[in-house]
XYZ file of N, CA, C and O in Angstrom:
324
model
N 11.014 1.116 22.333
C 10.310 0.087 21.687
C 9.317 0.035 21.208
O 8.627 0.978 21.079
N 8.676 -1.067 20.145
C 7.671 -0.417 19.147
C 6.793 -0.999 19.903
O 6.078 -1.730 20.634
N 5.274 -0.824 19.108
C 3.902 -0.943 19.354
C 3.663 -2.133 19.548
O 3.169 -2.879 20.108
N 4.276 -2.984 18.415
C 4.112 -4.440 18.672
C 4.490 -5.202 19.752
O 3.842 -5.912 20.213
N 5.752 -4.635 19.993
C 6.438 -5.714 21.535
C 5.216 -4.718 22.452
O 4.981 -6.134 23.411
N 4.845 -3.931 22.773
C 4.172 -3.494 23.683
C 2.839 -4.376 23.504
O 2.390 -4.873 24.415
N 2.086 -4.339 22.605
C 1.088 -5.353 22.453
C 1.455 -6.565 22.918
O 0.295 -7.578 23.286
N 2.498 -7.177 22.302
C 2.536 -8.603 22.554
C 2.593 -8.767 24.179
O 2.131 -9.751 25.312
N 3.381 -7.869 24.760
C 3.593 -7.950 26.407
C 2.092 -7.814 26.886
O 1.592 -8.593 27.862
N 1.372 -7.003 26.436
C -0.030 -6.598 27.367
C -1.097 -7.973 26.707
O -1.976 -7.983 27.563
N -0.526 -8.530 25.869
C -1.626 -9.324 25.374
C -1.220 -10.603 25.953
O -2.244 -11.725 26.642
N -0.076 -10.655 26.449
C 0.299 -11.808 27.338
C -0.075 -11.795 28.432
O -0.803 -12.580 29.000
N -0.280 -10.931 28.923
C -0.742 -10.222 30.539
C -1.943 -10.686 30.184
O -2.778 -11.514 31.495
N -2.819 -10.229 29.421
C -4.480 -10.558 29.430
C -4.419 -12.040 29.881
O -5.513 -12.653 29.940
N -3.927 -12.524 28.676
C -3.845 -14.275 28.707
C -3.433 -14.571 29.996
O -4.542 -15.663 30.384
N -2.673 -14.328 30.602
C -2.245 -14.699 32.062
C -3.705 -14.364 32.876
O -3.872 -15.664 33.361
N -4.109 -13.494 32.953
C -5.152 -13.216 33.484
C -6.259 -13.725 33.142
O -7.517 -14.057 34.153
N -6.605 -13.857 32.047
C -8.042 -14.946 31.648
C -7.844 -16.358 32.360
O -8.489 -16.981 32.776
N -6.419 -16.802 32.033
C -6.311 -18.137 32.829
C -6.420 -18.058 34.210
O -7.089 -19.347 34.714
N -5.987 -16.865 35.004
C -6.311 -16.899 36.300
C -7.762 -17.098 36.749
O -7.794 -17.524 37.712
N -8.370 -15.900 36.080
C -9.564 -16.287 36.335
C -10.440 -17.162 35.862
O -11.468 -17.926 36.755
N -10.175 -17.645 34.978
C -10.779 -19.242 34.716
C -10.520 -20.573 36.176
O -11.403 -21.201 36.386
N -9.145 -20.199 36.476
C -8.871 -21.348 37.731
C -9.545 -20.716 38.890
O -9.792 -21.905 39.436
N -9.566 -19.732 39.116
C -10.312 -18.869 40.144
C -11.684 -19.363 40.357
O -12.251 -19.781 41.307
N -12.207 -19.046 39.239
C -13.663 -18.606 39.431
C -14.277 -19.715 38.429
O -15.901 -19.636 38.150
N -13.455 -20.793 37.508
C -14.368 -21.308 36.614
C -14.832 -20.223 35.381
O -15.887 -20.836 35.152
N -14.400 -19.340 35.307
C -15.302 -18.618 34.357
C -14.956 -18.755 32.906
O -13.933 -18.368 32.411
N -15.712 -19.461 32.251
C -15.252 -19.648 30.952
C -15.414 -18.438 30.317
O -14.482 -18.217 29.064
N -16.254 -17.272 30.456
C -15.842 -15.891 29.728
C -14.483 -15.329 30.084
O -13.550 -15.221 29.025
N -13.753 -15.643 31.228
C -12.341 -15.290 31.286
C -11.600 -15.875 30.309
O -10.603 -15.566 30.416
N -11.914 -17.226 30.658
C -11.078 -18.254 29.368
C -11.077 -17.794 28.333
O -9.627 -17.496 27.388
N -12.015 -17.445 27.559
C -12.485 -17.312 26.288
C -11.557 -15.561 25.983
O -10.947 -15.740 24.835
N -11.537 -15.019 26.817
C -10.854 -13.382 26.557
C -9.302 -13.877 26.620
O -8.501 -13.274 26.156
N -8.968 -14.541 27.595
C -7.587 -15.267 27.710
C -7.106 -15.589 26.389
O -5.969 -15.645 25.746
N -7.950 -16.940 25.725
C -7.708 -17.242 24.469
C -7.456 -16.364 23.346
O -6.687 -16.485 22.870
N -8.147 -15.411 23.842
C -8.467 -14.447 22.533
C -7.139 -13.496 22.429
O -6.606 -13.163 21.076
N -6.797 -13.478 23.397
C -5.327 -12.635 23.558
C -4.097 -13.147 23.648
O -3.449 -12.861 23.034
N -4.215 -14.868 24.130
C -3.234 -15.308 23.475
C -3.107 -15.543 21.821
O -1.953 -16.019 21.267
N -4.354 -15.575 21.207
C -4.094 -15.976 19.957
C -3.455 -14.528 19.317
O -2.496 -14.613 18.109
N -3.993 -13.211 19.983
C -3.284 -12.118 19.476
C -1.762 -11.998 19.835
O -1.329 -11.539 18.965
N -1.159 -12.363 20.438
C -0.121 -12.677 21.483
C 0.556 -13.294 20.020
O 2.005 -12.797 19.759
N 0.196 -14.106 19.605
C 1.051 -15.101 18.694
C 1.135 -14.115 17.226
O 1.914 -14.437 16.703
N -0.306 -13.729 16.995
C 0.048 -12.651 15.924
C 1.036 -11.700 16.036
O 1.869 -11.290 14.965
N 1.032 -11.272 17.495
C 2.246 -10.083 17.280
C 3.638 -10.640 17.471
O 4.291 -10.062 16.861
N 3.740 -11.737 18.001
C 5.554 -12.325 18.094
C 5.802 -12.682 16.230
O 7.195 -12.457 15.953
N 4.427 -13.622 15.824
C 4.897 -13.961 14.462
C 5.396 -12.308 13.363
O 6.177 -12.510 12.681
N 4.461 -11.434 13.809
C 4.944 -10.017 13.176
C 6.513 -9.462 13.930
O 7.222 -9.332 13.006
N 6.720 -9.607 14.719
C 8.057 -9.056 15.533
C 9.120 -10.203 15.040
O 10.323 -9.705 14.740
N 9.048 -11.259 14.859
C 10.110 -12.231 14.281
C 10.318 -12.049 12.629
O 11.291 -12.613 12.208
N 9.406 -11.388 12.072
C 9.706 -10.618 10.493
C 8.804 -11.836 9.638
O 9.238 -11.787 8.732
N 8.173 -12.419 10.319
C 7.087 -13.642 9.357
C 5.666 -13.190 8.687
O 4.828 -13.865 8.252
N 5.508 -11.922 9.222
C 4.185 -11.349 8.680
C 4.185 -11.134 7.075
O 2.992 -11.676 6.594
N 5.339 -11.133 6.848
C 5.390 -10.720 5.053
C 4.814 -12.184 4.379
O 3.793 -12.448 3.674
N 5.311 -13.361 5.321
C 5.412 -15.151 4.368
C 3.869 -15.610 5.144
O 3.731 -16.396 4.664
N 3.648 -15.050 6.183
C 2.350 -15.637 6.925
C 1.561 -14.753 7.132
O 0.353 -14.752 8.157
N 1.083 -13.877 6.344
C 0.284 -12.777 6.445
C -1.114 -13.511 6.113
O -2.191 -12.712 7.240
N -1.384 -14.723 5.788
C -3.081 -15.019 5.642
C -2.956 -15.484 7.131
O -4.513 -15.410 7.507
N -2.129 -16.301 7.369
C -2.252 -17.039 9.113
C -2.697 -16.012 9.903
O -3.440 -16.240 10.757
N -1.467 -14.860 9.587
C -1.874 -14.075 10.674
C -3.422 -13.325 10.739
O -3.745 -13.123 11.957
N -3.900 -13.255 9.553
C -5.139 -12.837 9.640
C -6.371 -13.848 10.089
O -7.209 -13.264 11.000
N -6.105 -14.949 9.860
C -6.851 -15.869 10.442
C -6.823 -16.410 11.998
O -7.584 -16.332 12.511
N -5.649 -15.958 12.296
C -5.322 -16.105 13.943
C -6.263 -15.013 14.726
O -6.884 -14.855 15.408
N -5.951 -13.996 13.920
C -6.601 -12.530 14.363
C -8.263 -12.900 14.491
O -8.836 -12.223 15.756
N -8.684 -13.250 13.378
C -9.967 -13.294 13.213
C -10.370 -14.467 14.303
O -11.459 -13.964 14.880
N -9.917 -15.453 14.335
C -10.413 -16.328 15.699
C -10.308 -15.948 17.376
O -10.976 -15.968 17.736
N -9.127 -14.927 17.332
C -9.114 -14.266 18.676
C -10.264 -13.231 18.682
O -11.165 -13.119 19.699
N -10.894 -11.979 17.518
C -11.795 -11.662 17.446
C -13.602 -12.572 17.760
O -14.405 -11.804 18.690
N -13.260 -13.273 17.342
C -14.566 -14.486 17.609
C -14.476 -15.023 18.882
O -15.356 -15.124 19.965
N -13.271 -15.306 19.415
C -13.417 -16.008 20.838
C -13.538 -14.602 21.655
O -14.805 -14.726 22.676
N -13.187 -13.456 21.424
C -13.474 -12.179 22.329
C -14.956 -11.818 22.513
O -15.586 -11.405 23.482
N -15.347 -11.990 21.131
C -17.122 -11.715 20.793
C -18.142 -12.591 21.525
O -19.146 -12.356 22.338
N -17.360 -13.800 21.239
C -18.700 -15.145 22.184
C -18.260 -14.724 23.868
O -18.970 -14.832 24.416
N -16.786 -14.220 24.368
C -16.709 -13.973 25.445
C -17.841 -13.091 25.918
O -18.465 -13.047 27.184
N -17.486 -11.711 25.386
C -18.781 -10.877 25.723
C -20.113 -11.007 25.655
O -20.913 -10.609 26.583
N -20.629 -11.819 24.850
C -21.755 -12.490 24.599
C -22.202 -13.143 25.853
O -23.318 -12.830 26.545
N -21.302 -14.085 26.004
C -21.636 -14.729 27.140
C -21.785 -14.033 28.595
O -22.711 -14.094 29.290
N -21.218 -12.971 28.538
C -20.928 -12.077 29.738
C -22.490 -11.517 29.842
O -22.853 -11.026 30.697
N -22.933 -10.964 28.592
C -23.762 -10.090 28.256
C -25.181 -11.022 28.829
O -26.210 -10.653 28.730
N -25.296 -12.566 28.666
C -26.183 -12.994 28.800
C -26.473 -14.015 30.142
O -27.520 -14.936 29.940
N -25.337 -13.491 31.191
C -25.435 -14.481 32.233
C -26.661 -13.894 32.978
O -27.206 -12.656 32.774
N -27.202 -14.498 33.451
C -27.936 -14.143 35.010
C -27.780 -14.207 36.244
O -26.873 -14.450 36.501
């Protein structure tokens, strides 16, 4: 089993947990974490199907958006009262 496949599986699990946290508690930070890992899952999937070479720039953009979503989520958690 490749590292990319393991990353894809784990990213999908975190996506599901983030959606669950949002549905259960209306946690926007949980939703943002889920979105971030959903974006990471898309990037991992594109890599697994062999499109990393042709879509390299898009994959970088997807990952940057994922990191931005994760940073916003952590910031929101850090500034909650």
